[in-house]
Amino acid sequence: MAANIVALVLVALLYFPFSSPVSALSSNYYDKTCPQLETAVTYAVQKAMMNDKTVPAGLLRLHFHDCFIRGCDASVLLASKGKNKAEKDGPPNVSLHAFYVIDNAKKAVEAQCPGVVSCADILALAARDAVTLSGGPTWDVPKGRKDGRISQAIDTRQLPAPTFNISQLQQSFSQRGLSMEDLVALSGGHTLGFSHCSSFQNRIHKFNATHDIDPTLNPSFAASLRSVCPAKNKAKNAGATLDSSTAAFDNAYYKLLLQGKSLFSSDQALLTAPNTKNLVSKFAASQKAFKKAFVQSMIKMSSISGNGQEIRIDCKVVN
């Protein structure tokens, strides 16, 4: 789940209200109507991962960015059309990828059960598989979401930036019915993936009037980041992995955070409040505790209700 890799959400709810997690979902929703659904989605994710190790982080981030705007309704998958610029083309989302994995999974599912399974459910399942196939936990995904018809780039301004402080993060999460524990647990999604320089440039160049570099950063780690991302960086794809075991879903993110080796200001922000700092320490000390909390928070987040009303045949366009 961060700016270039899992960015998270905020800004005023001027455009539309958010719902808290819904209870209408069910883990056995498709047992009779599409019994091979999960097998088909898992196969599509596995196949993609064989060719591209960045797929898991991409799918997890896609799901996160979907749920934090209008709820989990697959609006992030819709393509821009005419004068309407869709969410996927909003500034925080231009680096989203792995859309093709969802398209491939949807085609396989449509071949078995036409018009039955929503794109939103396929995205939720694919995000779970991305975690599990990377060595993380598995869980029963509640299903029964519907696909939304509205997708607007302007709404991506509500995604929390990697520069957010703890109060901004708390506001963003609480607006969506998520707690501070959910914030810390879901931030652990940063165990997967890569970030471009632009998302952490603020910490390694001109940090403030007193310091050029964020003093909370480990000095040698900061130096390595500056070598990859110079002040006037011209390399479009320059950046750094989010933790040292970027293809493995583990608790290394929390251990590195405590060592001053996190990329984003929003990561470091977790250490600025006693309750979130205690959770970081807890998850750094226990992989089991982290994975248990992550599963609970993922189920909660993936159950944020959207305004979906249809089952899209093609995830990129409304019916």
PDB file of C-alpha atoms in Angstrom:
ATOM      1  CA  MET A   1       0.000   0.000   0.000  1.00  0.00           C
ATOM      2  CA  ALA A   2       2.000   4.698  -0.756  1.00  0.00           C
ATOM      3  CA  ALA A   3       2.562   7.435  -3.201  1.00  0.00           C
ATOM      4  CA  ASN A   4       4.613   5.510  -5.741  1.00  0.00           C
ATOM      5  CA  ILE A   5       3.631   2.211  -4.078  1.00  0.00           C
ATOM      6  CA  VAL A   6       0.958   2.340  -1.603  1.00  0.00           C
ATOM      7  CA  ALA A   7      -0.015   5.979  -0.951  1.00  0.00           C
ATOM      8  CA  LEU A   8      -2.925   6.522   1.417  1.00  0.00           C
ATOM      9  CA  VAL A   9      -5.802   8.990   1.603  1.00  0.00           C
ATOM     10  CA  LEU A  10      -7.120  12.326   2.847  1.00  0.00           C
ATOM     11  CA  VAL A  11      -8.510  15.758   2.308  1.00  0.00           C
ATOM     12  CA  ALA A  12     -11.971  17.001   3.026  1.00  0.00           C
ATOM     13  CA  LEU A  13     -15.083  15.073   2.228  1.00  0.00           C
ATOM     14  CA  LEU A  14     -16.385  17.875   0.098  1.00  0.00           C
ATOM     15  CA  TYR A  15     -17.103  15.723  -2.909  1.00  0.00           C
ATOM     16  CA  PHE A  16     -18.955  12.783  -1.463  1.00  0.00           C
ATOM     17  CA  PRO A  17     -19.450  10.968   1.823  1.00  0.00           C
ATOM     18  CA  PHE A  18     -17.655   7.752   2.685  1.00  0.00           C
ATOM     19  CA  SER A  19     -19.248   4.682   4.081  1.00  0.00           C
ATOM     20  CA  SER A  20     -17.827   2.578   6.826  1.00  0.00           C
ATOM     21  CA  PRO A  21     -17.277  -1.151   6.261  1.00  0.00           C
ATOM     22  CA  VAL A  22     -20.389  -2.960   5.070  1.00  0.00           C
ATOM     23  CA  SER A  23     -21.844  -6.172   6.442  1.00  0.00           C
ATOM     24  CA  ALA A  24     -23.563  -7.420   3.291  1.00  0.00           C
ATOM     25  CA  LEU A  25     -20.467  -9.202   2.027  1.00  0.00           C
ATOM     26  CA  SER A  26     -20.013 -12.947   2.400  1.00  0.00           C
ATOM     27  CA  SER A  27     -17.013 -15.251   1.980  1.00  0.00           C
ATOM     28  CA  ASN A  28     -19.224 -17.859   0.249  1.00  0.00           C
ATOM     29  CA  TYR A  29     -21.059 -15.378  -2.000  1.00  0.00           C
ATOM     30  CA  TYR A  30     -20.137 -17.176  -5.239  1.00  0.00           C
ATOM     31  CA  ASP A  31     -20.005 -20.759  -3.976  1.00  0.00           C
ATOM     32  CA  LYS A  32     -22.941 -21.808  -6.151  1.00  0.00           C
ATOM     33  CA  THR A  33     -22.778 -19.270  -8.982  1.00  0.00           C
ATOM     34  CA  CYS A  34     -19.016 -19.369  -9.685  1.00  0.00           C
ATOM     35  CA  PRO A  35     -17.299 -22.112  -7.656  1.00  0.00           C
ATOM     36  CA  GLN A  36     -13.963 -21.906  -9.536  1.00  0.00           C
ATOM     37  CA  LEU A  37     -13.633 -18.137  -9.099  1.00  0.00           C
ATOM     38  CA  GLU A  38     -10.751 -18.107  -6.621  1.00  0.00           C
ATOM     39  CA  THR A  39      -8.774 -20.737  -8.524  1.00  0.00           C
ATOM     40  CA  ALA A  40      -9.007 -18.653 -11.704  1.00  0.00           C
ATOM     41  CA  VAL A  41      -7.886 -15.435  -9.984  1.00  0.00           C
ATOM     42  CA  THR A  42      -4.996 -17.129  -8.181  1.00  0.00           C
ATOM     43  CA  TYR A  43      -3.765 -18.648 -11.436  1.00  0.00           C
ATOM     44  CA  ALA A  44      -3.795 -15.236 -13.152  1.00  0.00           C
ATOM     45  CA  VAL A  45      -1.781 -13.700 -10.306  1.00  0.00           C
ATOM     46  CA  GLN A  46       0.698 -16.594 -10.202  1.00  0.00           C
ATOM     47  CA  LYS A  47       1.254 -16.439 -13.944  1.00  0.00           C
ATOM     48  CA  ALA A  48       1.893 -12.691 -13.857  1.00  0.00           C
ATOM     49  CA  MET A  49       4.305 -13.010 -10.916  1.00  0.00           C
ATOM     50  CA  MET A  50       6.417 -15.504 -12.854  1.00  0.00           C
ATOM     51  CA  ASN A  51       7.215 -12.760 -15.360  1.00  0.00           C
ATOM     52  CA  ASP A  52       7.161  -9.669 -13.147  1.00  0.00           C
ATOM     53  CA  LYS A  53       8.171  -9.603  -9.487  1.00  0.00           C
ATOM     54  CA  THR A  54       6.576  -6.160  -9.023  1.00  0.00           C
ATOM     55  CA  VAL A  55       3.061  -7.527  -9.575  1.00  0.00           C
ATOM     56  CA  PRO A  56       2.237  -8.195  -5.891  1.00  0.00           C
ATOM     57  CA  ALA A  57       3.030  -4.624  -4.818  1.00  0.00           C
ATOM     58  CA  GLY A  58       1.100  -3.328  -7.822  1.00  0.00           C
ATOM     59  CA  LEU A  59      -2.031  -5.323  -6.990  1.00  0.00           C
ATOM     60  CA  LEU A  60      -1.952  -4.424  -3.310  1.00  0.00           C
ATOM     61  CA  ARG A  61      -1.615  -0.747  -4.156  1.00  0.00           C
ATOM     62  CA  LEU A  62      -4.400  -0.935  -6.750  1.00  0.00           C
ATOM     63  CA  HIS A  63      -6.792  -2.375  -4.173  1.00  0.00           C
ATOM     64  CA  PHE A  64      -5.830   0.193  -1.566  1.00  0.00           C
ATOM     65  CA  HIS A  65      -6.278   3.113  -3.953  1.00  0.00           C
ATOM     66  CA  ASP A  66      -9.598   1.695  -5.080  1.00  0.00           C
ATOM     67  CA  CYS A  67     -11.049   1.335  -1.581  1.00  0.00           C
ATOM     68  CA  PHE A  68      -9.938   4.756  -0.356  1.00  0.00           C
ATOM     69  CA  ILE A  69     -11.915   6.575  -3.055  1.00  0.00           C
ATOM     70  CA  ARG A  70     -15.657   5.866  -3.238  1.00  0.00           C
ATOM     71  CA  GLY A  71     -15.162   2.560  -1.461  1.00  0.00           C
ATOM     72  CA  CYS A  72     -14.137  -0.772  -3.002  1.00  0.00           C
ATOM     73  CA  ASP A  73     -16.007  -0.510  -6.303  1.00  0.00           C
ATOM     74  CA  ALA A  74     -13.266  -1.019  -8.925  1.00  0.00           C
ATOM     75  CA  SER A  75     -13.559   2.640 -10.014  1.00  0.00           C
ATOM     76  CA  VAL A  76      -9.743   2.743 -10.136  1.00  0.00           C
ATOM     77  CA  LEU A  77      -9.837   0.312 -13.076  1.00  0.00           C
ATOM     78  CA  LEU A  78     -12.018   2.469 -15.337  1.00  0.00           C
ATOM     79  CA  ALA A  79     -10.372   4.158 -18.313  1.00  0.00           C
ATOM     80  CA  SER A  80     -10.684   7.871 -19.039  1.00  0.00           C
ATOM     81  CA  LYS A  81     -13.287   8.612 -21.697  1.00  0.00           C
ATOM     82  CA  GLY A  82     -13.866  11.803 -23.635  1.00  0.00           C
ATOM     83  CA  LYS A  83     -13.615  14.779 -21.332  1.00  0.00           C
ATOM     84  CA  ASN A  84     -13.778  12.652 -18.198  1.00  0.00           C
ATOM     85  CA  LYS A  85     -10.347  11.971 -16.733  1.00  0.00           C
ATOM     86  CA  ALA A  86     -10.591   8.816 -14.619  1.00  0.00           C
ATOM     87  CA  GLU A  87      -8.979   8.030 -11.251  1.00  0.00           C
ATOM     88  CA  LYS A  88      -6.209   5.994 -12.842  1.00  0.00           C
ATOM     89  CA  ASP A  89      -4.987   9.163 -14.586  1.00  0.00           C
ATOM     90  CA  GLY A  90      -4.962  11.322 -11.451  1.00  0.00           C
ATOM     91  CA  PRO A  91      -1.457  12.425 -10.326  1.00  0.00           C
ATOM     92  CA  PRO A  92      -1.088   9.969  -7.398  1.00  0.00           C
ATOM     93  CA  ASN A  93      -2.213   7.087  -9.607  1.00  0.00           C
ATOM     94  CA  VAL A  94      -0.163   7.518 -12.769  1.00  0.00           C
ATOM     95  CA  SER A  95       2.381   5.005 -11.488  1.00  0.00           C
ATOM     96  CA  LEU A  96      -0.225   2.347 -10.696  1.00  0.00           C
ATOM     97  CA  HIS A  97       0.356  -0.853 -12.630  1.00  0.00           C
ATOM     98  CA  ALA A  98      -0.662  -4.514 -12.945  1.00  0.00           C
ATOM     99  CA  PHE A  99      -4.065  -3.611 -14.414  1.00  0.00           C
ATOM    100  CA  TYR A 100      -3.530  -6.363 -16.982  1.00  0.00           C
ATOM    101  CA  VAL A 101      -3.535  -8.986 -14.231  1.00  0.00           C
ATOM    102  CA  ILE A 102      -7.084  -8.020 -13.289  1.00  0.00           C
ATOM    103  CA  ASP A 103      -8.084  -7.982 -16.970  1.00  0.00           C
ATOM    104  CA  ASN A 104      -6.688 -11.491 -17.459  1.00  0.00           C
ATOM    105  CA  ALA A 105      -8.374 -12.786 -14.315  1.00  0.00           C
ATOM    106  CA  LYS A 106     -11.671 -11.222 -15.374  1.00  0.00           C
ATOM    107  CA  LYS A 107     -11.505 -12.879 -18.826  1.00  0.00           C
ATOM    108  CA  ALA A 108     -10.884 -16.264 -17.225  1.00  0.00           C
ATOM    109  CA  VAL A 109     -13.768 -15.778 -14.795  1.00  0.00           C
ATOM    110  CA  GLU A 110     -16.136 -14.547 -17.524  1.00  0.00           C
ATOM    111  CA  ALA A 111     -15.384 -17.704 -19.512  1.00  0.00           C
ATOM    112  CA  GLN A 112     -16.629 -19.779 -16.573  1.00  0.00           C
ATOM    113  CA  CYS A 113     -19.425 -17.624 -15.161  1.00  0.00           C
ATOM    114  CA  PRO A 114     -20.460 -14.793 -17.509  1.00  0.00           C
ATOM    115  CA  GLY A 115     -21.772 -11.624 -15.880  1.00  0.00           C
ATOM    116  CA  VAL A 116     -21.634 -12.988 -12.343  1.00  0.00           C
ATOM    117  CA  VAL A 117     -18.474 -11.712 -10.616  1.00  0.00           C
ATOM    118  CA  SER A 118     -17.657  -8.047 -10.115  1.00  0.00           C
ATOM    119  CA  CYS A 119     -14.304  -6.508 -10.984  1.00  0.00           C
ATOM    120  CA  ALA A 120     -14.198  -5.146  -7.427  1.00  0.00           C
ATOM    121  CA  ASP A 121     -14.306  -8.683  -6.011  1.00  0.00           C
ATOM    122  CA  ILE A 122     -11.643  -9.874  -8.442  1.00  0.00           C
ATOM    123  CA  LEU A 123      -9.370  -7.002  -7.368  1.00  0.00           C
ATOM    124  CA  ALA A 124      -9.912  -7.844  -3.676  1.00  0.00           C
ATOM    125  CA  LEU A 125      -9.076 -11.501  -4.329  1.00  0.00           C
ATOM    126  CA  ALA A 126      -6.014 -10.622  -6.411  1.00  0.00           C
ATOM    127  CA  ALA A 127      -4.684  -8.354  -3.635  1.00  0.00           C
ATOM    128  CA  ARG A 128      -5.068 -11.204  -1.137  1.00  0.00           C
ATOM    129  CA  ASP A 129      -3.301 -13.608  -3.504  1.00  0.00           C
ATOM    130  CA  ALA A 130      -0.488 -11.085  -4.026  1.00  0.00           C
ATOM    131  CA  VAL A 131       0.176 -11.129  -0.275  1.00  0.00           C
ATOM    132  CA  THR A 132      -0.163 -14.898   0.144  1.00  0.00           C
ATOM    133  CA  LEU A 133       2.017 -15.766  -2.863  1.00  0.00           C
ATOM    134  CA  SER A 134       4.714 -13.430  -1.495  1.00  0.00           C
ATOM    135  CA  GLY A 135       4.941 -15.442   1.705  1.00  0.00           C
ATOM    136  CA  GLY A 136       2.315 -13.526   3.631  1.00  0.00           C
ATOM    137  CA  PRO A 137      -0.856 -14.746   5.335  1.00  0.00           C
ATOM    138  CA  THR A 138      -4.022 -15.885   3.607  1.00  0.00           C
ATOM    139  CA  TRP A 139      -7.633 -15.180   4.563  1.00  0.00           C
ATOM    140  CA  ASP A 140     -11.199 -15.650   3.374  1.00  0.00           C
ATOM    141  CA  VAL A 141     -12.108 -12.586   1.316  1.00  0.00           C
ATOM    142  CA  PRO A 142     -15.675 -11.375   1.892  1.00  0.00           C
ATOM    143  CA  LYS A 143     -17.344 -11.015  -1.521  1.00  0.00           C
ATOM    144  CA  GLY A 144     -20.434  -9.466  -3.060  1.00  0.00           C
ATOM    145  CA  ARG A 145     -19.164  -6.009  -4.057  1.00  0.00           C
ATOM    146  CA  LYS A 146     -20.671  -4.247  -7.059  1.00  0.00           C
ATOM    147  CA  ASP A 147     -18.776  -2.179  -9.631  1.00  0.00           C
ATOM    148  CA  GLY A 148     -19.101   1.590  -9.685  1.00  0.00           C
ATOM    149  CA  ARG A 149     -19.756   3.755 -12.720  1.00  0.00           C
ATOM    150  CA  ILE A 150     -18.068   6.954 -11.521  1.00  0.00           C
ATOM    151  CA  SER A 151     -14.314   7.531 -11.703  1.00  0.00           C
ATOM    152  CA  GLN A 152     -12.840  11.039 -11.581  1.00  0.00           C
ATOM    153  CA  ALA A 153      -9.176  11.996 -11.455  1.00  0.00           C
ATOM    154  CA  ILE A 154      -9.887  14.995  -9.214  1.00  0.00           C
ATOM    155  CA  ASP A 155     -10.939  12.643  -6.412  1.00  0.00           C
ATOM    156  CA  THR A 156      -7.419  11.230  -6.168  1.00  0.00           C
ATOM    157  CA  ARG A 157      -6.511  14.398  -4.276  1.00  0.00           C
ATOM    158  CA  GLN A 158      -8.040  12.579  -1.329  1.00  0.00           C
ATOM    159  CA  LEU A 159      -5.358   9.896  -1.355  1.00  0.00           C
ATOM    160  CA  PRO A 160      -2.987  10.444   1.586  1.00  0.00           C
ATOM    161  CA  ALA A 161       0.373  11.698   0.479  1.00  0.00           C
ATOM    162  CA  PRO A 162       3.709  10.183   1.543  1.00  0.00           C
ATOM    163  CA  THR A 163       4.399  13.549   3.186  1.00  0.00           C
ATOM    164  CA  PHE A 164       1.478  13.271   5.647  1.00  0.00           C
ATOM    165  CA  ASN A 165       1.968  13.682   9.386  1.00  0.00           C
ATOM    166  CA  ILE A 166       0.244  11.504  11.978  1.00  0.00           C
ATOM    167  CA  SER A 167      -2.812  13.746  12.439  1.00  0.00           C
ATOM    168  CA  GLN A 168      -3.432  13.854   8.678  1.00  0.00           C
ATOM    169  CA  LEU A 169      -3.102  10.081   8.481  1.00  0.00           C
ATOM    170  CA  GLN A 170      -5.448   9.600  11.428  1.00  0.00           C
ATOM    171  CA  GLN A 171      -8.062  11.861   9.851  1.00  0.00           C
ATOM    172  CA  SER A 172      -7.800  10.059   6.528  1.00  0.00           C
ATOM    173  CA  PHE A 173      -8.255   6.625   8.066  1.00  0.00           C
ATOM    174  CA  SER A 174     -10.961   7.562  10.559  1.00  0.00           C
ATOM    175  CA  GLN A 175     -13.051   9.051   7.746  1.00  0.00           C
ATOM    176  CA  ARG A 176     -13.164   5.568   6.309  1.00  0.00           C
ATOM    177  CA  GLY A 177     -13.975   3.785   9.541  1.00  0.00           C
ATOM    178  CA  LEU A 178     -10.392   2.640  10.065  1.00  0.00           C
ATOM    179  CA  SER A 179      -8.466   2.874  13.346  1.00  0.00           C
ATOM    180  CA  MET A 180      -4.917   3.815  14.220  1.00  0.00           C
ATOM    181  CA  GLU A 181      -4.102   0.109  14.514  1.00  0.00           C
ATOM    182  CA  ASP A 182      -5.426  -0.338  10.973  1.00  0.00           C
ATOM    183  CA  LEU A 183      -3.141   2.500   9.873  1.00  0.00           C
ATOM    184  CA  VAL A 184      -0.045   0.852  11.327  1.00  0.00           C
ATOM    185  CA  ALA A 185      -0.965  -2.638  10.135  1.00  0.00           C
ATOM    186  CA  LEU A 186      -1.822  -1.553   6.586  1.00  0.00           C
ATOM    187  CA  SER A 187       1.361   0.528   6.389  1.00  0.00           C
ATOM    188  CA  GLY A 188       3.087  -2.838   6.603  1.00  0.00           C
ATOM    189  CA  GLY A 189       2.049  -3.287   2.991  1.00  0.00           C
ATOM    190  CA  HIS A 190       5.166  -1.214   2.333  1.00  0.00           C
ATOM    191  CA  THR A 191       7.072  -4.446   2.800  1.00  0.00           C
ATOM    192  CA  LEU A 192       6.401  -4.954  -0.917  1.00  0.00           C
ATOM    193  CA  GLY A 193       7.426  -2.646  -3.706  1.00  0.00           C
ATOM    194  CA  PHE A 194       9.419   0.311  -4.908  1.00  0.00           C
ATOM    195  CA  SER A 195       9.091   4.084  -4.736  1.00  0.00           C
ATOM    196  CA  HIS A 196      10.224   6.762  -7.155  1.00  0.00           C
ATOM    197  CA  CYS A 197      12.410   9.562  -5.830  1.00  0.00           C
ATOM    198  CA  SER A 198       9.618  12.134  -5.928  1.00  0.00           C
ATOM    199  CA  SER A 199       7.832  10.475  -2.996  1.00  0.00           C
ATOM    200  CA  PHE A 200      10.700  10.867  -0.541  1.00  0.00           C
ATOM    201  CA  GLN A 201      12.705  13.717  -2.094  1.00  0.00           C
ATOM    202  CA  ASN A 202      11.418  16.016   0.668  1.00  0.00           C
ATOM    203  CA  ARG A 203      13.385  14.033   3.285  1.00  0.00           C
ATOM    204  CA  ILE A 204      16.775  14.020   1.560  1.00  0.00           C
ATOM    205  CA  HIS A 205      16.995  17.502   0.000  1.00  0.00           C
ATOM    206  CA  LYS A 206      16.027  20.847   1.587  1.00  0.00           C
ATOM    207  CA  PHE A 207      14.148  19.139   4.427  1.00  0.00           C
ATOM    208  CA  ASN A 208      13.657  22.383   6.340  1.00  0.00           C
ATOM    209  CA  ALA A 209      15.364  25.695   7.101  1.00  0.00           C
ATOM    210  CA  THR A 210      17.737  24.011   9.538  1.00  0.00           C
ATOM    211  CA  HIS A 211      18.436  20.634   7.981  1.00  0.00           C
ATOM    212  CA  ASP A 212      19.055  19.599   4.389  1.00  0.00           C
ATOM    213  CA  ILE A 213      18.310  15.985   5.373  1.00  0.00           C
ATOM    214  CA  ASP A 214      15.563  14.768   7.728  1.00  0.00           C
ATOM    215  CA  PRO A 215      17.490  14.214  10.994  1.00  0.00           C
ATOM    216  CA  THR A 216      15.359  11.160  11.808  1.00  0.00           C
ATOM    217  CA  LEU A 217      16.874   9.324   8.830  1.00  0.00           C
ATOM    218  CA  ASN A 218      19.799   6.984   9.436  1.00  0.00           C
ATOM    219  CA  PRO A 219      22.794   8.958   8.019  1.00  0.00           C
ATOM    220  CA  SER A 220      24.229   6.155   5.871  1.00  0.00           C
ATOM    221  CA  PHE A 221      20.739   5.270   4.601  1.00  0.00           C
ATOM    222  CA  ALA A 222      20.114   8.928   3.728  1.00  0.00           C
ATOM    223  CA  ALA A 223      23.435   9.065   1.879  1.00  0.00           C
ATOM    224  CA  SER A 224      22.516   6.009  -0.187  1.00  0.00           C
ATOM    225  CA  LEU A 225      19.159   7.592  -1.079  1.00  0.00           C
ATOM    226  CA  ARG A 226      20.837  10.839  -2.107  1.00  0.00           C
ATOM    227  CA  SER A 227      23.223   8.949  -4.379  1.00  0.00           C
ATOM    228  CA  VAL A 228      20.283   7.353  -6.172  1.00  0.00           C
ATOM    229  CA  CYS A 229      18.137  10.495  -6.104  1.00  0.00           C
ATOM    230  CA  PRO A 230      20.298  13.629  -6.528  1.00  0.00           C
ATOM    231  CA  ALA A 231      18.702  17.037  -6.006  1.00  0.00           C
ATOM    232  CA  LYS A 232      18.156  17.569  -9.716  1.00  0.00           C
ATOM    233  CA  ASN A 233      17.270  13.992 -10.551  1.00  0.00           C
ATOM    234  CA  LYS A 234      16.667  13.443 -14.275  1.00  0.00           C
ATOM    235  CA  ALA A 235      16.281   9.650 -14.239  1.00  0.00           C
ATOM    236  CA  LYS A 236      12.585   8.958 -14.669  1.00  0.00           C
ATOM    237  CA  ASN A 237      12.680   5.528 -13.030  1.00  0.00           C
ATOM    238  CA  ALA A 238      15.129   6.293 -10.226  1.00  0.00           C
ATOM    239  CA  GLY A 239      14.060   5.311  -6.731  1.00  0.00           C
ATOM    240  CA  ALA A 240      14.430   2.768  -3.961  1.00  0.00           C
ATOM    241  CA  THR A 241      12.777  -0.389  -2.679  1.00  0.00           C
ATOM    242  CA  LEU A 242      10.457   0.029   0.286  1.00  0.00           C
ATOM    243  CA  ASP A 243      12.331  -2.451   2.413  1.00  0.00           C
ATOM    244  CA  SER A 244      15.325  -4.757   2.155  1.00  0.00           C
ATOM    245  CA  SER A 245      13.264  -7.857   1.315  1.00  0.00           C
ATOM    246  CA  THR A 246      11.008  -6.200  -1.207  1.00  0.00           C
ATOM    247  CA  ALA A 247       9.603  -9.381  -2.794  1.00  0.00           C
ATOM    248  CA  ALA A 248       8.823 -11.055   0.545  1.00  0.00           C
ATOM    249  CA  PHE A 249       5.835 -10.194   2.697  1.00  0.00           C
ATOM    250  CA  ASP A 250       7.370  -9.931   6.169  1.00  0.00           C
ATOM    251  CA  ASN A 251       7.847  -7.524   9.069  1.00  0.00           C
ATOM    252  CA  ALA A 252      11.173  -6.091   7.870  1.00  0.00           C
ATOM    253  CA  TYR A 253       9.428  -2.752   7.172  1.00  0.00           C
ATOM    254  CA  TYR A 254       8.833  -2.190  10.896  1.00  0.00           C
ATOM    255  CA  LYS A 255      12.369  -3.201  11.883  1.00  0.00           C
ATOM    256  CA  LEU A 256      13.838  -0.770   9.357  1.00  0.00           C
ATOM    257  CA  LEU A 257      11.442   1.973  10.465  1.00  0.00           C
ATOM    258  CA  LEU A 258      12.807   1.718  14.015  1.00  0.00           C
ATOM    259  CA  GLN A 259      16.349   2.011  12.580  1.00  0.00           C
ATOM    260  CA  GLY A 260      15.583   5.259  10.730  1.00  0.00           C
ATOM    261  CA  LYS A 261      15.497   3.478   7.381  1.00  0.00           C
ATOM    262  CA  SER A 262      11.996   4.200   6.104  1.00  0.00           C
ATOM    263  CA  LEU A 263      11.371   6.093   2.872  1.00  0.00           C
ATOM    264  CA  PHE A 264       8.310   8.240   3.471  1.00  0.00           C
ATOM    265  CA  SER A 265       7.530  10.985   5.952  1.00  0.00           C
ATOM    266  CA  SER A 266       4.237   9.147   6.490  1.00  0.00           C
ATOM    267  CA  ASP A 267       6.209   6.072   7.595  1.00  0.00           C
ATOM    268  CA  GLN A 268       8.303   8.074  10.042  1.00  0.00           C
ATOM    269  CA  ALA A 269       5.079   9.706  11.287  1.00  0.00           C
ATOM    270  CA  LEU A 270       4.061   6.382  12.842  1.00  0.00           C
ATOM    271  CA  LEU A 271       6.818   6.912  15.420  1.00  0.00           C
ATOM    272  CA  THR A 272       5.544  10.339  16.473  1.00  0.00           C
ATOM    273  CA  ALA A 273       2.547   9.174  18.542  1.00  0.00           C
ATOM    274  CA  PRO A 274       2.885   6.773  21.493  1.00  0.00           C
ATOM    275  CA  ASN A 275       0.119   4.369  20.420  1.00  0.00           C
ATOM    276  CA  THR A 276       1.320   3.974  16.840  1.00  0.00           C
ATOM    277  CA  LYS A 277       4.971   3.771  17.918  1.00  0.00           C
ATOM    278  CA  ASN A 278       4.089   0.951  20.321  1.00  0.00           C
ATOM    279  CA  LEU A 279       2.383  -0.924  17.498  1.00  0.00           C
ATOM    280  CA  VAL A 280       5.410  -0.480  15.233  1.00  0.00           C
ATOM    281  CA  SER A 281       7.578  -1.992  17.982  1.00  0.00           C
ATOM    282  CA  LYS A 282       5.079  -4.820  18.505  1.00  0.00           C
ATOM    283  CA  PHE A 283       5.015  -5.718  14.807  1.00  0.00           C
ATOM    284  CA  ALA A 284       8.801  -5.408  14.498  1.00  0.00           C
ATOM    285  CA  ALA A 285       9.183  -7.899  17.335  1.00  0.00           C
ATOM    286  CA  SER A 286       6.552 -10.365  16.140  1.00  0.00           C
ATOM    287  CA  GLN A 287       5.866 -11.387  12.571  1.00  0.00           C
ATOM    288  CA  LYS A 288       2.883 -13.380  13.842  1.00  0.00           C
ATOM    289  CA  ALA A 289       1.331 -10.310  15.499  1.00  0.00           C
ATOM    290  CA  PHE A 290       1.854  -8.237  12.348  1.00  0.00           C
ATOM    291  CA  LYS A 291       0.314 -10.791  10.008  1.00  0.00           C
ATOM    292  CA  LYS A 292      -2.704 -11.309  12.269  1.00  0.00           C
ATOM    293  CA  ALA A 293      -3.331  -7.553  12.475  1.00  0.00           C
ATOM    294  CA  PHE A 294      -2.745  -7.087   8.746  1.00  0.00           C
ATOM    295  CA  VAL A 295      -5.393  -9.699   7.877  1.00  0.00           C
ATOM    296  CA  GLN A 296      -7.957  -8.092  10.163  1.00  0.00           C
ATOM    297  CA  SER A 297      -7.271  -4.619   8.775  1.00  0.00           C
ATOM    298  CA  MET A 298      -7.302  -5.799   5.141  1.00  0.00           C
ATOM    299  CA  ILE A 299     -10.705  -7.418   5.612  1.00  0.00           C
ATOM    300  CA  LYS A 300     -11.958  -4.219   7.226  1.00  0.00           C
ATOM    301  CA  MET A 301     -10.532  -1.966   4.510  1.00  0.00           C
ATOM    302  CA  SER A 302     -11.687  -4.185   1.646  1.00  0.00           C
ATOM    303  CA  SER A 303     -15.198  -4.065   3.070  1.00  0.00           C
ATOM    304  CA  ILE A 304     -15.561  -0.279   2.808  1.00  0.00           C
ATOM    305  CA  SER A 305     -18.756  -0.005   0.819  1.00  0.00           C
ATOM    306  CA  GLY A 306     -18.783   1.688  -2.545  1.00  0.00           C
ATOM    307  CA  ASN A 307     -21.677   2.972  -4.614  1.00  0.00           C
ATOM    308  CA  GLY A 308     -21.386   0.169  -7.137  1.00  0.00           C
ATOM    309  CA  GLN A 309     -24.512  -0.991  -8.921  1.00  0.00           C
ATOM    310  CA  GLU A 310     -23.371  -3.321 -11.687  1.00  0.00           C
ATOM    311  CA  ILE A 311     -21.203  -6.245 -12.681  1.00  0.00           C
ATOM    312  CA  ARG A 312     -18.851  -4.973 -15.359  1.00  0.00           C
ATOM    313  CA  ILE A 313     -18.059  -7.363 -18.213  1.00  0.00           C
ATOM    314  CA  ASP A 314     -14.908  -5.386 -19.058  1.00  0.00           C
ATOM    315  CA  CYS A 315     -13.270  -3.832 -15.994  1.00  0.00           C
ATOM    316  CA  LYS A 316     -12.093  -0.798 -17.993  1.00  0.00           C
ATOM    317  CA  VAL A 317     -15.527   0.411 -19.121  1.00  0.00           C
ATOM    318  CA  VAL A 318     -19.016   0.726 -17.688  1.00  0.00           C
ATOM    319  CA  ASN A 319     -21.645  -1.543 -19.225  1.00  0.00           C
TER     320      ASN A 319
END
